[in-house]
PDB file of C-alpha atoms in Angstrom:
ATOM      1  CA  MET S   1     114.560  97.684  71.122  1.00  0.00           C
ATOM      2  CA  THR S   2     117.376  98.753  68.101  1.00  0.00           C
ATOM      3  CA  ARG S   3     119.772  99.228  71.377  1.00  0.00           C
ATOM      4  CA  LEU S   4     118.859  95.580  73.118  1.00  0.00           C
ATOM      5  CA  ILE S   5     119.153  94.799  69.138  1.00  0.00           C
ATOM      6  CA  HIS S   6     122.671  96.105  69.236  1.00  0.00           C
ATOM      7  CA  LEU S   7     123.809  95.420  71.961  1.00  0.00           C
ATOM      8  CA  PHE S   8     123.635  91.495  71.486  1.00  0.00           C
ATOM      9  CA  LEU S   9     124.819  91.793  68.723  1.00  0.00           C
ATOM     10  CA  VAL S  10     128.039  93.664  69.556  1.00  0.00           C
ATOM     11  CA  PHE S  11     128.845  91.253  73.363  1.00  0.00           C
ATOM     12  CA  SER S  12     128.168  88.382  70.675  1.00  0.00           C
ATOM     13  CA  LEU S  13     131.117  89.722  68.787  1.00  0.00           C
ATOM     14  CA  LEU S  14     132.797  90.135  71.699  1.00  0.00           C
ATOM     15  CA  SER S  15     131.990  86.991  73.200  1.00  0.00           C
ATOM     16  CA  VAL S  16     133.268  85.023  69.664  1.00  0.00           C
ATOM     17  CA  LEU S  17     136.619  87.138  70.249  1.00  0.00           C
ATOM     18  CA  ALA S  18     137.217  86.345  74.539  1.00  0.00           C
ATOM     19  CA  VAL S  19     139.440  82.990  73.671  1.00  0.00           C
ATOM     20  CA  GLY S  20     141.716  84.371  75.821  1.00  0.00           C
ATOM     21  CA  GLY S  21     138.873  85.130  78.650  1.00  0.00           C
ATOM     22  CA  GLY S  22     136.703  88.308  78.998  1.00  0.00           C
ATOM     23  CA  THR S  23     139.141  90.057  80.082  1.00  0.00           C
ATOM     24  CA  ALA S  24     141.456  89.570  76.612  1.00  0.00           C
ATOM     25  CA  VAL S  25     138.682  90.929  75.073  1.00  0.00           C
ATOM     26  CA  LEU S  26     137.853  94.264  77.098  1.00  0.00           C
ATOM     27  CA  PRO S  27     139.694  96.592  74.704  1.00  0.00           C
ATOM     28  CA  GLU S  28     138.049  96.848  72.733  1.00  0.00           C
ATOM     29  CA  MET S  29     134.609  96.157  74.550  1.00  0.00           C
ATOM     30  CA  GLN S  30     135.851  99.903  75.866  1.00  0.00           C
ATOM     31  CA  HIS S  31     136.528 101.333  72.544  1.00  0.00           C
ATOM     32  CA  MET S  32     133.569  99.539  71.234  1.00  0.00           C
ATOM     33  CA  THR S  33     131.286 101.284  73.887  1.00  0.00           C
ATOM     34  CA  VAL S  34     132.804 103.674  74.519  1.00  0.00           C
ATOM     35  CA  HIS S  35     133.809 104.854  71.317  1.00  0.00           C
ATOM     36  CA  THR S  36     132.311 104.134  68.787  1.00  0.00           C
ATOM     37  CA  PHE S  37     128.943 103.661  70.317  1.00  0.00           C
ATOM     38  CA  HIS S  38     129.374 106.033  73.025  1.00  0.00           C
ATOM     39  CA  TRP S  39     126.686 104.191  75.345  1.00  0.00           C
ATOM     40  CA  LEU S  40     129.270 104.557  78.099  1.00  0.00           C
ATOM     41  CA  THR S  41     131.704 107.627  79.241  1.00  0.00           C
ATOM     42  CA  ASP S  42     135.399 106.486  79.997  1.00  0.00           C
ATOM     43  CA  ALA S  43     134.814 107.623  83.570  1.00  0.00           C
ATOM     44  CA  GLN S  44     131.562 104.642  82.805  1.00  0.00           C
ATOM     45  CA  PHE S  45     133.523 101.967  81.737  1.00  0.00           C
ATOM     46  CA  ARG S  46     136.367 102.597  84.589  1.00  0.00           C
ATOM     47  CA  ASN S  47     134.041 102.676  87.014  1.00  0.00           C
ATOM     48  CA  ILE S  48     132.211  98.965  85.925  1.00  0.00           C
ATOM     49  CA  TYR S  49     136.068  97.736  85.677  1.00  0.00           C
ATOM     50  CA  SER S  50     136.566  98.448  89.049  1.00  0.00           C
ATOM     51  CA  LEU S  51     133.789  96.932  90.110  1.00  0.00           C
ATOM     52  CA  GLY S  52     133.590  93.700  88.490  1.00  0.00           C
ATOM     53  CA  ARG S  53     137.589  93.867  90.256  1.00  0.00           C
ATOM     54  CA  LEU S  54     136.584  94.062  93.533  1.00  0.00           C
ATOM     55  CA  ARG S  55     133.683  91.800  94.437  1.00  0.00           C
ATOM     56  CA  PRO S  56     134.896  88.215  94.080  1.00  0.00           C
ATOM     57  CA  GLY S  57     134.269  86.018  91.058  1.00  0.00           C
ATOM     58  CA  ARG S  58     135.331  86.372  87.557  1.00  0.00           C
ATOM     59  CA  THR S  59     135.783  89.942  86.179  1.00  0.00           C
ATOM     60  CA  CYS S  60     133.771  89.387  83.246  1.00  0.00           C
ATOM     61  CA  LEU S  61     130.326  89.049  84.642  1.00  0.00           C
ATOM     62  CA  MET S  62     130.930  93.427  83.952  1.00  0.00           C
ATOM     63  CA  VAL S  63     129.099  92.831  81.020  1.00  0.00           C
ATOM     64  CA  LEU S  64     126.043  92.250  82.784  1.00  0.00           C
ATOM     65  CA  VAL S  65     126.376  95.904  85.255  1.00  0.00           C
ATOM     66  CA  ILE S  66     127.102  97.474  81.242  1.00  0.00           C
ATOM     67  CA  GLY S  67     123.756  95.589  80.150  1.00  0.00           C
ATOM     68  CA  TYR S  68     122.263  96.848  82.832  1.00  0.00           C
ATOM     69  CA  LYS S  69     122.908 100.353  82.517  1.00  0.00           C
ATOM     70  CA  LEU S  70     122.398 100.506  79.215  1.00  0.00           C
ATOM     71  CA  ALA S  71     118.633  99.503  78.877  1.00  0.00           C
ATOM     72  CA  GLY S  72     118.415  97.256  82.707  1.00  0.00           C
ATOM     73  CA  TRP S  73     117.288  94.365  83.335  1.00  0.00           C
ATOM     74  CA  ALA S  74     116.202  93.535  79.785  1.00  0.00           C
ATOM     75  CA  GLY S  75     119.672  94.911  78.492  1.00  0.00           C
ATOM     76  CA  MET S  76     121.009  92.415  81.048  1.00  0.00           C
ATOM     77  CA  VAL S  77     119.762  89.189  80.372  1.00  0.00           C
ATOM     78  CA  VAL S  78     120.385  90.421  76.208  1.00  0.00           C
ATOM     79  CA  VAL S  79     124.173  91.461  76.992  1.00  0.00           C
ATOM     80  CA  GLY S  80     124.149  87.796  79.258  1.00  0.00           C
ATOM     81  CA  ILE S  81     122.839  85.642  76.196  1.00  0.00           C
ATOM     82  CA  GLY S  82     124.372  87.629  73.630  1.00  0.00           C
ATOM     83  CA  PHE S  83     127.649  87.372  75.447  1.00  0.00           C
ATOM     84  CA  PHE S  84     127.988  83.847  76.832  1.00  0.00           C
ATOM     85  CA  LEU S  85     125.779  81.634  74.405  1.00  0.00           C
ATOM     86  CA  PRO S  86     127.742  81.389  71.551  1.00  0.00           C
ATOM     87  CA  ASP S  87     130.843  80.314  73.448  1.00  0.00           C
ATOM     88  CA  CYS S  88     128.777  77.990  74.764  1.00  0.00           C
ATOM     89  CA  ILE S  89     127.313  76.828  71.516  1.00  0.00           C
ATOM     90  CA  ILE S  90     130.349  76.711  70.204  1.00  0.00           C
ATOM     91  CA  THR S  91     131.959  74.461  73.462  1.00  0.00           C
ATOM     92  CA  LEU S  92     128.947  72.156  72.831  1.00  0.00           C
ATOM     93  CA  PHE S  93     129.932  70.945  69.700  1.00  0.00           C
ATOM     94  CA  VAL S  94     133.581  71.531  69.586  1.00  0.00           C
ATOM     95  CA  ASN S  95     132.740  68.192  72.927  1.00  0.00           C
ATOM     96  CA  ARG S  96     130.789  66.496  70.321  1.00  0.00           C
ATOM     97  CA  TRP S  97     133.422  66.426  67.210  1.00  0.00           C
ATOM     98  CA  TRP S  98     136.082  66.089  70.143  1.00  0.00           C
ATOM     99  CA  VAL S  99     133.152  62.854  71.262  1.00  0.00           C
ATOM    100  CA  HIS S 100     133.180  61.808  67.390  1.00  0.00           C
ATOM    101  CA  LEU S 101     136.737  61.671  67.039  1.00  0.00           C
ATOM    102  CA  GLY S 102     136.197  58.710  69.153  1.00  0.00           C
ATOM    103  CA  GLY S 103     139.553  56.481  68.300  1.00  0.00           C
ATOM    104  CA  CYS S 104     141.354  58.411  66.014  1.00  0.00           C
ATOM    105  CA  ARG S 105     144.462  58.610  65.715  1.00  0.00           C
ATOM    106  CA  GLY S 106     144.952  62.098  65.998  1.00  0.00           C
ATOM    107  CA  ARG S 107     143.108  62.541  68.571  1.00  0.00           C
ATOM    108  CA  THR S 108     144.066  59.953  70.588  1.00  0.00           C
ATOM    109  CA  SER S 109     148.227  62.036  70.560  1.00  0.00           C
ATOM    110  CA  ILE S 110     147.075  64.866  71.546  1.00  0.00           C
ATOM    111  CA  GLN S 111     145.097  63.772  74.410  1.00  0.00           C
ATOM    112  CA  PRO S 112     147.226  61.555  77.652  1.00  0.00           C
ATOM    113  CA  ARG S 113     146.500  59.025  77.915  1.00  0.00           C
ATOM    114  CA  VAL S 114     145.069  58.666  82.009  1.00  0.00           C
ATOM    115  CA  GLY S 115     145.463  55.891  83.839  1.00  0.00           C
ATOM    116  CA  ALA S 116     143.246  53.920  86.494  1.00  0.00           C
ATOM    117  CA  GLY S 117     144.683  55.853  89.148  1.00  0.00           C
ATOM    118  CA  GLY S 118     144.801  58.975  87.306  1.00  0.00           C
ATOM    119  CA  ASP S 119     148.347  59.327  86.918  1.00  0.00           C
ATOM    120  CA  ARG S 120     149.648  59.729  83.518  1.00  0.00           C
ATOM    121  CA  PHE S 121     151.753  56.957  81.511  1.00  0.00           C
TER     122      PHE S 121
END
């Protein structure tokens, strides 16, 4: 049970730091899983990353494989929630805040106006 909590906390932290996408935190993910917690060996981490690069789609889904490797299906679910939920919550609140700003002068100066035909003017 403590491993699942540690997995959740580590991947939640990585999620919040992953502003540029999952690949942006790859070195930190390797450091934490290999060197700090010793959950994986360096070769295992490289193999999981390589597997993520071989299949089509997002590389950041490799976190699910790490979770599965460390704690089975429960680990995969916990790591998935820990890695993807914080970003979803932050995005939801930022979106609500952006909509709340509505016609604020600062928002309209940042966001380009789009005409009826889809062309910017």
